[in-house]
Coordinates of C-alpha atoms and ligand atoms in Angstrom, one line a residue:
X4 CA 10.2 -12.6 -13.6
X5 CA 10.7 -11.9 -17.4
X6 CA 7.0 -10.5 -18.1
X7 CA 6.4 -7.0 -18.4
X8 CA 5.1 -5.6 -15.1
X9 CA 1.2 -4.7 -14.2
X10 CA 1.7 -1.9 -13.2
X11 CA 4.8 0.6 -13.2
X12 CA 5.0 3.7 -11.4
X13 CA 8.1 5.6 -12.7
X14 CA 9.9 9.3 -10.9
X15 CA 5.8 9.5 -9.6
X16 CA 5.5 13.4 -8.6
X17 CA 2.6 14.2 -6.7
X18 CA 2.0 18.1 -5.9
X19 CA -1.2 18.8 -3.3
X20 CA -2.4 22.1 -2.8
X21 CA -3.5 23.1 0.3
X22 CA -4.8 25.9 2.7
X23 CA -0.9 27.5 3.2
X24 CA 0.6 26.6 -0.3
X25 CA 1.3 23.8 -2.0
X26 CA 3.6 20.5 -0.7
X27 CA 5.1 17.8 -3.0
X28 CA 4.0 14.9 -0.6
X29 CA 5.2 12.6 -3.6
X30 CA 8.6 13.5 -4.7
X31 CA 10.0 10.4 -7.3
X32 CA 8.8 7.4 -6.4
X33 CA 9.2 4.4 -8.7
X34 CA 8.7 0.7 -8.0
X35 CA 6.3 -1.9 -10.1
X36 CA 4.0 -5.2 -9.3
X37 CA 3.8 -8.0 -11.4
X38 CA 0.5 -9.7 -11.8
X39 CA 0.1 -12.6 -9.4
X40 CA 2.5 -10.8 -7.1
X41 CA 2.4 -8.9 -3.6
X42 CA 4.2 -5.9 -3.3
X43 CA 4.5 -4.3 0.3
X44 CA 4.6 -0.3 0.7
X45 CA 6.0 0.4 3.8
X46 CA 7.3 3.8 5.7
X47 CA 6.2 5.9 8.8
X48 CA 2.8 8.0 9.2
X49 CA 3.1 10.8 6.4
X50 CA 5.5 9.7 4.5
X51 CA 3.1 9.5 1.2
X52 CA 1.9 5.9 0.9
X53 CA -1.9 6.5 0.5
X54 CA -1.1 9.7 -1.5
X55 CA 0.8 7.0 -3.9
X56 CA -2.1 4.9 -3.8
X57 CA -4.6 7.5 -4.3
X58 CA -2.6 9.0 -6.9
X59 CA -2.5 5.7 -9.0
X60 CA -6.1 5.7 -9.0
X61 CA -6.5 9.8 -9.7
X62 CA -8.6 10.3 -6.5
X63 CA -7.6 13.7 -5.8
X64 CA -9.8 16.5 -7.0
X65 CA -8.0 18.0 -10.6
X66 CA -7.8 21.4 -8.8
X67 CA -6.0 20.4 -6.0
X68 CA -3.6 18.0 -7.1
X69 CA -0.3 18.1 -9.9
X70 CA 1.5 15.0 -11.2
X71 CA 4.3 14.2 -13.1
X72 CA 6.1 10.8 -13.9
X73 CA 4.2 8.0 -15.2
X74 CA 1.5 5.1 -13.8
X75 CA 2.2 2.8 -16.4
X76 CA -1.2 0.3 -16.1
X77 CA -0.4 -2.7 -18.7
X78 CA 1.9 -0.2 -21.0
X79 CA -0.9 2.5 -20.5
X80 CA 0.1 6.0 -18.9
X81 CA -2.7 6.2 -16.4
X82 CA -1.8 10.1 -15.6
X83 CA -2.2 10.6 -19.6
X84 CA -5.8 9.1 -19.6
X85 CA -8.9 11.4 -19.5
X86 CA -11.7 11.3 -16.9
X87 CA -13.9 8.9 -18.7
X88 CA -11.2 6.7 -19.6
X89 CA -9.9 7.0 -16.0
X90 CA -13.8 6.0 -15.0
X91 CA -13.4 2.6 -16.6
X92 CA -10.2 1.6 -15.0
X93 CA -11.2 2.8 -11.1
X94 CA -13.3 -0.4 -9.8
X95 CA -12.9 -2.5 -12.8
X96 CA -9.3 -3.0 -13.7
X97 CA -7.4 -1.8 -10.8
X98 CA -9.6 -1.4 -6.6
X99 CA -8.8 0.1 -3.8
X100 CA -9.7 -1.2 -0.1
X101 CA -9.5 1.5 2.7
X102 CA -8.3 1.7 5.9
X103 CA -11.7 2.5 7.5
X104 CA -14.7 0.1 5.8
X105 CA -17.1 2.5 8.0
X106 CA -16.3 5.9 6.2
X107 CA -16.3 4.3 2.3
X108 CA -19.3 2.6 3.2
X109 CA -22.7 4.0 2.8
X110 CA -24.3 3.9 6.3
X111 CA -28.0 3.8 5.2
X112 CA -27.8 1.3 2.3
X113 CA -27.6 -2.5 3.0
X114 CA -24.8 -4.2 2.4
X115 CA -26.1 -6.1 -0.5
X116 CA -27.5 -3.4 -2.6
X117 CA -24.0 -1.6 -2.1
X118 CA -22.1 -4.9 -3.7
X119 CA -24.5 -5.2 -6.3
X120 CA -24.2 -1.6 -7.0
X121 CA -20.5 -2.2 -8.4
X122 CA -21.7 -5.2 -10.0
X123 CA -24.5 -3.6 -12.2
X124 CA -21.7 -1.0 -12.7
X125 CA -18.7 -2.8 -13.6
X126 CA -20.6 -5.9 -14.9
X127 CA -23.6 -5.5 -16.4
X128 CA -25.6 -7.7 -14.1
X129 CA -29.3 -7.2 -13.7
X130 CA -30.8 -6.1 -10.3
X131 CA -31.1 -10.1 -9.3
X132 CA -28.0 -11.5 -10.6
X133 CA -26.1 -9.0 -9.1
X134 CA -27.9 -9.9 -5.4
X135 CA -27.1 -13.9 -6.2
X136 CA -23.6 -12.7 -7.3
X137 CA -23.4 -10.3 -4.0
X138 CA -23.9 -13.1 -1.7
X139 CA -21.8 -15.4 -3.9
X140 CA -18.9 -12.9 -2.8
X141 CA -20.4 -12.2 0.4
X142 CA -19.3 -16.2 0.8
X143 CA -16.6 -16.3 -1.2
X144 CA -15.2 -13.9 1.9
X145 CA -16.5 -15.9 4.9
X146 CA -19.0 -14.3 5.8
X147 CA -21.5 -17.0 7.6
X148 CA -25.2 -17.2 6.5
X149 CA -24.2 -14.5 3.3
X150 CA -28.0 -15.2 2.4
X151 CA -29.3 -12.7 5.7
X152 CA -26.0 -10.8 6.1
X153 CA -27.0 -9.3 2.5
X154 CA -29.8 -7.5 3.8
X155 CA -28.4 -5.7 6.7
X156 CA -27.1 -2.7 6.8
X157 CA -23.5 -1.8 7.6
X158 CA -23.6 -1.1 11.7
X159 CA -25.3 -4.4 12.2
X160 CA -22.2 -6.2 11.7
X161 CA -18.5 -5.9 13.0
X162 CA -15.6 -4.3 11.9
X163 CA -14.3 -7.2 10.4
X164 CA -17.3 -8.7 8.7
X165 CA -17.4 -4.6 7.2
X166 CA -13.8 -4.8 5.9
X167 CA -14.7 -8.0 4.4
X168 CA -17.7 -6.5 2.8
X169 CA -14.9 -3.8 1.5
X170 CA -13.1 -6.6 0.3
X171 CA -16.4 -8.1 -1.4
X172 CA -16.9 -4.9 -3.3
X173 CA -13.2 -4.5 -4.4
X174 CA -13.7 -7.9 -5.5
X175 CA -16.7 -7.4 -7.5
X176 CA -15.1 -6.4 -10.4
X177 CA -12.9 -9.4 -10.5
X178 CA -9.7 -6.5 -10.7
X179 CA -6.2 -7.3 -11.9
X180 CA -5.3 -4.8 -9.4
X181 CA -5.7 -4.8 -6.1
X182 CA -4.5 -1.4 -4.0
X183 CA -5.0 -1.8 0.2
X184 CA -4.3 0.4 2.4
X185 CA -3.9 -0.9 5.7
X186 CA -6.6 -2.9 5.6
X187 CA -6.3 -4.8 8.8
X188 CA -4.9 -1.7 10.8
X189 CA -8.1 -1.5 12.5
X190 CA -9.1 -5.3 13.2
X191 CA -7.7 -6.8 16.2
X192 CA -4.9 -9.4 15.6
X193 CA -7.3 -12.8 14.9
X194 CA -9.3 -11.1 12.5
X195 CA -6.6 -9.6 10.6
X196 CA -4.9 -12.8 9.9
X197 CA -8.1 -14.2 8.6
X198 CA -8.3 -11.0 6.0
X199 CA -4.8 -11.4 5.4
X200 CA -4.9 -15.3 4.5
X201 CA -8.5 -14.0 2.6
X202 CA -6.7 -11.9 0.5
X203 CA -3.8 -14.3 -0.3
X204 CA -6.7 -16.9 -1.4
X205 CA -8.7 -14.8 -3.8
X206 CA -5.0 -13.8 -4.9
X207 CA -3.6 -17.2 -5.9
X208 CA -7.3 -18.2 -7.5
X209 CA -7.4 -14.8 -9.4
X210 CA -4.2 -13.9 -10.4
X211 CA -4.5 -10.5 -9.0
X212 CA -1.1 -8.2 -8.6
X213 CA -1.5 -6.7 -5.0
X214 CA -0.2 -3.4 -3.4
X215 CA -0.2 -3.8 0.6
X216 CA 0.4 -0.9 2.1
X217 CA 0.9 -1.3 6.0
X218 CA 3.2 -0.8 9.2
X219 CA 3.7 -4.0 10.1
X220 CA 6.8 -5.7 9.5
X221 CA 4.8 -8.7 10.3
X222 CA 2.5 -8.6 7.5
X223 CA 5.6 -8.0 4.9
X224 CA 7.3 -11.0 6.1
X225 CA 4.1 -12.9 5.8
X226 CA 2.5 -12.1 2.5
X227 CA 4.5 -9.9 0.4
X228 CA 7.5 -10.9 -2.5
X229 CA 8.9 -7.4 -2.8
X230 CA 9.0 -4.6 -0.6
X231 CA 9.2 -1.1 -1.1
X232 CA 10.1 1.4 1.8
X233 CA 9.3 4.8 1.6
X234 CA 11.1 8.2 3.6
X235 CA 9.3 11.7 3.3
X236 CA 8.2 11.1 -0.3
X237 CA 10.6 9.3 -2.0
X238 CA 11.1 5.1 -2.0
X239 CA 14.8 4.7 -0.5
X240 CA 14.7 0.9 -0.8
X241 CA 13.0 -1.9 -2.8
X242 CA 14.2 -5.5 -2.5
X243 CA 12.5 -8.9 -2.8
X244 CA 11.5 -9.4 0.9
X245 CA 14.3 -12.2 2.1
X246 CA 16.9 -9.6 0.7
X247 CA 15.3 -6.3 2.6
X248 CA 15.1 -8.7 6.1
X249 CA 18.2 -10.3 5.9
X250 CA 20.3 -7.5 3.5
X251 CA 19.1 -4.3 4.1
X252 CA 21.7 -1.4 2.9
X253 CA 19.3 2.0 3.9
X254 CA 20.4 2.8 6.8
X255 CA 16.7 4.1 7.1
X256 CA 15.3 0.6 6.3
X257 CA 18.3 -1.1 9.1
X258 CA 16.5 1.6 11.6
X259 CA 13.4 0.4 10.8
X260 CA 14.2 -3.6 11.3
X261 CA 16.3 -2.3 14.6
X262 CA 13.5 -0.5 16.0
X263 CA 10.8 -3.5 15.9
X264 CA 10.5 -4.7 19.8
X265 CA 11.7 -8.3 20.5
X266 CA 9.1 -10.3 20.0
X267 CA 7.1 -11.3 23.0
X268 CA 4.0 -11.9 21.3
X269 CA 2.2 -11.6 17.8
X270 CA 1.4 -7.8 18.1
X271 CA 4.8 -6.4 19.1
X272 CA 6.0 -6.0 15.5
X273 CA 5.1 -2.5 14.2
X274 CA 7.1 0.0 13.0
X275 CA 8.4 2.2 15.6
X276 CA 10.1 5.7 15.6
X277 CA 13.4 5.8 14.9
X278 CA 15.7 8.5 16.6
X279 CA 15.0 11.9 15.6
X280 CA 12.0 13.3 13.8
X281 CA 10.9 13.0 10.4
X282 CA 11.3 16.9 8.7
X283 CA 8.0 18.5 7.5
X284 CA 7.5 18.5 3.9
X285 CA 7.7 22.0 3.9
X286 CA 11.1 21.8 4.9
X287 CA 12.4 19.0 3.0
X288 CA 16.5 18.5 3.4
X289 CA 18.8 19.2 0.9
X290 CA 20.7 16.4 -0.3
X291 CA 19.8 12.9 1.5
X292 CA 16.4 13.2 2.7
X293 CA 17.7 11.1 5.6
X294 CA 20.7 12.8 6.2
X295 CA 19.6 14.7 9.2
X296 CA 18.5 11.7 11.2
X297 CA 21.5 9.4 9.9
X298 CA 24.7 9.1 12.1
X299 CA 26.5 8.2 9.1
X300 CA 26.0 10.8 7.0
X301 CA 28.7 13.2 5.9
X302 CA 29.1 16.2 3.8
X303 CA 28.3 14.6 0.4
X304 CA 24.6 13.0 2.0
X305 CA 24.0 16.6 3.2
X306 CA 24.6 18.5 -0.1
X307 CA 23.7 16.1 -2.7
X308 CA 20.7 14.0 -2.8
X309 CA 21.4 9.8 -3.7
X310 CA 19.8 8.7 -6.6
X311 CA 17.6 5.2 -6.5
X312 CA 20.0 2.7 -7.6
X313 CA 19.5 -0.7 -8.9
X314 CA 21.9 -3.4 -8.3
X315 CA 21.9 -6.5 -11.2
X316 CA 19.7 -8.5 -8.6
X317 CA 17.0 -6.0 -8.3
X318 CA 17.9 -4.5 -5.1
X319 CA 17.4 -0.5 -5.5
X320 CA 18.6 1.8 -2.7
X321 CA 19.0 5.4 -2.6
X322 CA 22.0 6.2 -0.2
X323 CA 25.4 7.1 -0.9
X324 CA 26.7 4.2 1.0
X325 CA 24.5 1.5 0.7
X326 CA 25.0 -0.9 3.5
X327 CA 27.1 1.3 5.6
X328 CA 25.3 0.7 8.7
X329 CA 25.9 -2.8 10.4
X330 CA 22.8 -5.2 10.6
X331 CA 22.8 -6.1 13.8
X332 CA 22.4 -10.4 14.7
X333 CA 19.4 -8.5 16.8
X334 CA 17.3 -8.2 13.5
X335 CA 18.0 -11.4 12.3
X336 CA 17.4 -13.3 15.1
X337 CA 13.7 -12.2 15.4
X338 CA 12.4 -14.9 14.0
X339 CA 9.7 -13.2 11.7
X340 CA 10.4 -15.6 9.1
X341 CA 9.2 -18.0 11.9
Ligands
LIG11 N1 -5.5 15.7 0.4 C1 -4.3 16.2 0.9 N2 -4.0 17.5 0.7 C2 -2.8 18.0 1.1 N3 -1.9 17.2 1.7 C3 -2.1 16.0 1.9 C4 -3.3 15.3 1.5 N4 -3.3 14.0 1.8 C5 -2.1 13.9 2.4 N5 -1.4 15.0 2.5 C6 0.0 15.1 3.0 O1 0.8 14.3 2.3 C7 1.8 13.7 3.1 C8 1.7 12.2 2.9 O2 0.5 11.7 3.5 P1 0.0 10.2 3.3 O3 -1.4 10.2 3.8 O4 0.3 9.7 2.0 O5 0.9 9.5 4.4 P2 0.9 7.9 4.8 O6 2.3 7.4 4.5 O7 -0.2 7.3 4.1 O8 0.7 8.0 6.4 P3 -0.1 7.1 7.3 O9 0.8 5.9 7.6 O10 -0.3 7.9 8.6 O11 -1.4 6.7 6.7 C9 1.5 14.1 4.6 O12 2.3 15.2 4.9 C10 0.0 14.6 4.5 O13 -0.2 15.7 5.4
LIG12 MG1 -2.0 6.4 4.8

């Protein structure tokens, strides 16, 4: 793709303070999403992908939270923009869907009134456009009979029907940008492939760039172009998703494919732990983030940290020696391209 990207995140550096001092939970991170496009973030627990996702968006309180780098929305520096500005883009230009609908939903407050809340915001609607338009959505996500569903409240419904509410409020704003964080981590397997081929719908018909940030390898192979994987802060590969199945040079990211179970039914295809355990961000390695955990590593991975380097096809890996570590015919023989 020739077209300037939607968004481009570029050396992102997010510092958090906390109760014992401060960490760097971000440290680098650069990828970018095309409009129209699905990018996949992927990486074990703590490893900074909702504190990238949060970050684009500026959720952390101003006190508690340093950046450096750039979030490069449509040429604009997002990290440059001031709170107002920042106002404007949250839930208009760029939404964010949550891992648990429950807690970003407001428990007494029917479902309705919460959707037409973003659409008086973002849109301008009056009180009873925005309910016709709220049910409009409410269908538009399959939700059944969206004309009584509008009028309950929250727990009255299931999980599922509450992400798709979620998904219904992202959506309100008809955004260019669409951030989700392990949306489906919580639904059981059925229902997750329904949200799944629901956001790949409103995708193709809106145009929308996506940002799907999840532990299934599953979910990658089935929806996203690109795929970024991240270690303890810091993306150490990004390849178009055939290339990062079928060619993957991190050792980190061969792990990762390695460690999936052989599939003996749909659900056996998260990411598991690889050997060894990840190092606290407090205690970050020197040199190669990975080194410690990688049996190839040698003097120059322990001293000197890889840069994230692009190859003319677009594959970007940050090890010394990129495809070092055999792919076994195990990874691609588990048929997750189907
Ligand atoms: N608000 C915060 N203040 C301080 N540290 C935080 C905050 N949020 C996250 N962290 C730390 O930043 C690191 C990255 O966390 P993050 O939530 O981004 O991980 P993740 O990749 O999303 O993990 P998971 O897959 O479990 O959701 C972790 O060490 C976490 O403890
Ligand atoms: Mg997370």
């Amino acid at each position: 793709m020739a077209t300037k990207p939607l968004l481009e995140v570029k050396d992102l550096k997010v510092s958090l303070a906390t109760e014992t001092g401060t960490v760097v939970a971000v440290d680098g991170v650069t990828f970018h999403v095309h409009a129209g496009e699905t990018l996949g973030i992927v990486g074990e627990s703590g490893c900074g992908k909702s504190v990238t996702a949060e970050s684009i968006l500026r959720l952390f309180d101003q006190e508690d939270v340093t950046y450096s780098g750039q979030v490069l929305y449509e040429g604009t520096d997002l990290l440059q923009l001031s709170d107002r500005q920042m106002e404007s883009i949250r839930g208009n230009e760029i939404s964010m869907i949550f891992q648990d609908p429950m807690s970003s939903l407001n428990p007494v407050q029917t479902i309705g009134k919460q959707i037409a809340e973003s659409l008086k915001l973002h849109r301008g609607l009056s009180g009873k456009q925005a309910r016709r338009a709220a049910v409009e959505l409410l269908r538009l996500t399959g939700i059944p009979s969206p004309e009584q569903r509008v009028d309950e409240h929250p727990h009255e419904i299931s999980g599922g029907m509450r992400q798709r509410v979620m998904i219904a409020i992202a959506l309100a704003c008809k955004p260019k940008l669409m951030i989700a964080d392990e949306p489906t981590t919580a639904l059981d397997v059925t229902i997750q492939a329904q949200i799944l081929e629901l956001i790949g719908h409103l995708q193709a018909e809106t145009g929308m760039g996506v940002i799907m940030i999840t532990h299934d390898l599953g979910v990658v192979a089935e929806i996203c172009a690109r795929v970024a994987v991240m270690y303890l802060g810091q993306v150490v590969e990004e390849a178009g998703v055939d290339d990062l199945f079928y060619r993957p040079q991190h050792p980190y990211t061969i792990g990762l494919m390695r460690s999936i179970p052989r599939i003996d039914g749909e659900r056996n295809r998260k990411l598991h732990v690889i050997e060894g355990t990840v190092p606290s961000l407090r205690h970050v390695p020197a040199g190669c983030r990975f080194a410690p955990r990688c049996k190839y590593a040698d003097e120059r991975c322990l001293h000197r940290e890889p840069p994230l380097n692009r190859t003319a096809d677009g594959h970007a890996v940050r090890c010394w020696y990129p495809g070092i570590a055999p792919v076994e015919e195990e990874a691609h023989e588990l048929g997750i391209f189907g």
